[in-house]
CSV table of C-alpha atoms in Angstrom, one decimal:
chain,number,residue,atom,x,y,z
A,680,UNK,CA,-0.1,0.3,-0.1
A,681,UNK,CA,2.3,2.7,-1.0
A,682,UNK,CA,0.1,5.3,-2.5
A,683,UNK,CA,-1.9,5.0,1.3
A,684,UNK,CA,-1.8,7.6,4.0
A,685,UNK,CA,-0.4,6.3,7.3
A,686,UNK,CA,-3.6,7.9,9.0
A,687,UNK,CA,-6.3,6.1,6.8
A,688,UNK,CA,-4.6,2.9,6.3
A,689,UNK,CA,-6.6,1.3,8.3
A,690,UNK,CA,-9.7,2.2,6.9
A,691,UNK,CA,-8.8,1.1,3.5
A,692,UNK,CA,-7.8,-2.6,5.7
A,693,UNK,CA,-11.7,-2.0,7.0
A,694,UNK,CA,-12.7,-1.6,3.5
A,695,UNK,CA,-11.0,-4.4,1.9
A,696,UNK,CA,-11.5,-6.5,5.1
A,697,UNK,CA,-15.5,-5.7,4.5
A,698,UNK,CA,-15.9,-6.5,1.2
A,699,UNK,CA,-13.8,-9.8,1.1
A,700,UNK,CA,-16.9,-10.7,4.3
A,701,UNK,CA,-19.6,-9.5,2.6
A,702,UNK,CA,-18.3,-11.9,-0.7
A,703,UNK,CA,-18.3,-14.5,2.3
A,704,UNK,CA,-14.4,-15.1,1.7
A,705,UNK,CA,-13.5,-16.6,5.2
A,706,UNK,CA,-11.3,-13.5,7.5
A,707,UNK,CA,-7.8,-13.9,6.7
A,708,UNK,CA,-4.6,-14.0,9.9
A,709,UNK,CA,-3.5,-11.0,11.3
A,710,UNK,CA,0.1,-11.9,10.3
A,711,UNK,CA,-1.2,-12.5,6.3
A,712,UNK,CA,-3.1,-9.0,6.4
A,713,UNK,CA,0.2,-7.8,7.6
A,714,UNK,CA,1.8,-8.9,4.6
A,715,UNK,CA,-0.3,-8.4,2.1
A,716,UNK,CA,-0.7,-5.2,2.8
A,717,UNK,CA,2.6,-4.4,4.5
A,718,UNK,CA,1.8,-2.8,7.3
A,719,UNK,CA,1.7,-3.1,11.1
A,720,UNK,CA,0.1,-5.5,13.2
A,721,UNK,CA,-1.3,-2.4,15.2
A,722,UNK,CA,-3.0,-0.8,12.2
A,723,UNK,CA,-4.7,-4.4,11.2
A,724,UNK,CA,-5.8,-4.7,14.4
A,725,UNK,CA,-7.1,-0.9,13.9
A,726,UNK,CA,-9.2,-2.2,11.2
A,727,UNK,CA,-10.1,-5.0,13.0
A,728,UNK,CA,-11.5,-2.8,15.7
A,729,UNK,CA,-13.3,-0.7,13.7
A,730,UNK,CA,-15.3,-3.5,12.1
A,731,UNK,CA,-15.9,-5.3,15.3
A,732,UNK,CA,-17.5,-1.7,16.5
A,733,UNK,CA,-19.8,-2.3,13.4
A,734,UNK,CA,-20.6,-5.7,14.4
A,735,UNK,CA,-18.7,-7.2,11.2
A,736,UNK,CA,-16.7,-9.0,13.2
A,737,UNK,CA,-15.5,-10.0,16.8
A,738,UNK,CA,-12.6,-11.5,18.7
A,739,UNK,CA,-12.7,-15.4,19.8
A,740,UNK,CA,-10.4,-16.7,22.6
A,741,UNK,CA,-8.0,-19.2,20.7
A,742,UNK,CA,-9.6,-18.6,17.5
A,743,UNK,CA,-8.6,-15.0,16.8
A,744,UNK,CA,-11.1,-12.9,14.4
A,745,UNK,CA,-13.9,-14.0,13.1
A,746,UNK,CA,-16.6,-12.7,10.9
A,747,UNK,CA,-20.5,-13.2,12.8
A,748,UNK,CA,-22.8,-14.4,11.0
A,749,UNK,CA,-26.4,-13.1,11.6
A,750,UNK,CA,-28.1,-16.7,13.2
A,751,UNK,CA,-25.1,-18.6,13.5
A,752,UNK,CA,-23.6,-17.6,17.1
A,753,UNK,CA,-23.1,-21.3,17.7
A,754,UNK,CA,-19.3,-22.0,19.1
A,755,UNK,CA,-16.5,-23.5,17.3
A,756,UNK,CA,-17.3,-27.2,19.2
A,757,UNK,CA,-20.7,-26.9,17.7
A,758,UNK,CA,-20.4,-26.0,14.5
A,759,UNK,CA,-17.9,-29.3,14.6
A,760,UNK,CA,-20.0,-31.6,16.2
A,761,UNK,CA,-22.7,-30.9,13.5
A,762,UNK,CA,-20.3,-31.7,10.4
A,763,UNK,CA,-21.3,-35.4,11.5
A,764,UNK,CA,-25.3,-35.0,10.8
A,765,UNK,CA,-24.6,-31.9,8.4
A,766,UNK,CA,-22.4,-34.4,5.7
A,767,UNK,CA,-24.8,-37.2,6.6
A,768,UNK,CA,-22.0,-39.4,8.3
A,769,UNK,CA,-22.1,-42.7,10.0
A,770,UNK,CA,-19.9,-44.5,12.3
A,771,UNK,CA,-17.0,-45.6,11.1
A,772,UNK,CA,-17.4,-42.8,8.6
A,773,UNK,CA,-14.4,-40.5,7.6
A,774,UNK,CA,-14.4,-37.4,9.3
A,775,UNK,CA,-13.1,-34.1,7.4
A,776,UNK,CA,-9.5,-33.6,7.7
A,777,UNK,CA,-7.8,-30.2,9.7
A,778,UNK,CA,-7.0,-28.5,6.6
A,779,UNK,CA,-10.6,-28.9,5.5
A,780,UNK,CA,-12.1,-28.0,8.6
A,781,UNK,CA,-10.1,-24.9,9.0
A,782,UNK,CA,-11.4,-23.5,5.2
A,783,UNK,CA,-14.9,-23.8,6.3
A,784,UNK,CA,-14.8,-22.6,9.9
A,785,UNK,CA,-12.1,-19.7,9.0
A,786,UNK,CA,-10.6,-20.5,11.8
A,787,UNK,CA,-6.9,-21.6,12.8
A,788,UNK,CA,-5.4,-25.1,12.7
A,789,UNK,CA,-4.8,-24.3,16.9
A,790,UNK,CA,-8.3,-24.1,17.2
A,791,UNK,CA,-9.6,-27.3,15.0
A,792,UNK,CA,-6.7,-29.8,17.3
A,793,UNK,CA,-8.1,-28.3,20.1
A,794,UNK,CA,-11.9,-29.0,19.5
A,795,UNK,CA,-10.7,-32.6,17.6
A,796,UNK,CA,-9.4,-33.6,21.3
A,797,UNK,CA,-12.3,-32.9,22.7
A,798,UNK,CA,-14.2,-34.8,20.3
A,799,UNK,CA,-12.1,-37.6,20.6
A,800,UNK,CA,-12.4,-37.6,24.2
A,801,UNK,CA,-15.9,-37.5,24.4
A,802,UNK,CA,-15.8,-40.5,22.5
A,803,UNK,CA,-17.5,-39.2,19.2
A,804,UNK,CA,-14.6,-39.4,16.8
A,805,UNK,CA,-11.3,-42.0,16.7
A,806,UNK,CA,-8.1,-41.7,15.3
A,807,UNK,CA,-7.2,-44.8,12.8
A,808,UNK,CA,-3.8,-44.3,11.7
A,809,UNK,CA,-3.6,-44.4,7.8
A,810,UNK,CA,-7.4,-42.9,7.5
A,811,UNK,CA,-7.6,-40.2,9.9
A,812,UNK,CA,-10.0,-39.7,12.0
A,813,UNK,CA,-13.3,-41.6,11.7
A,814,UNK,CA,-17.0,-41.2,13.4
A,815,UNK,CA,-16.6,-43.6,16.7
A,816,UNK,CA,-20.7,-42.4,17.8
A,817,UNK,CA,-22.9,-40.4,17.1
A,818,UNK,CA,-23.5,-37.0,19.1
A,819,UNK,CA,-26.9,-37.2,21.2
A,820,UNK,CA,-29.3,-34.9,19.7
A,821,UNK,CA,-29.3,-31.5,21.1
A,822,UNK,CA,-32.8,-29.0,22.0
A,823,UNK,CA,-32.1,-25.9,20.4
A,824,UNK,CA,-33.6,-22.3,21.2
């Protein structure tokens, strides 16, 4: 961004992110934004804080920044549990890979791994060497408000 004003660069980045979110693209990481716009982390965070004030993105501990989607305020754990039903997976079927889950939910690999470990601990998934993770049990249906 060599032509951008140092005082307004965060507004330019916020506008770019706003357009990407509107198109349904996942939110890039802070470091990716720093590289693509050649700015400091503070400038990126200022842009994200501007979008947060407008209700477009939110900061999620352990996940990072994500776009707010009306009606889908479920936790990452709930959304990953629902993949079994949404993808019509049965016991023994292969669960999506970490990379596919990161792309699907727009979150970091660390966040996905943490939830996968919880799902394995709860007996929903099992790791099979050479096959990845498989569905071990179906989640109990939960009443949603």
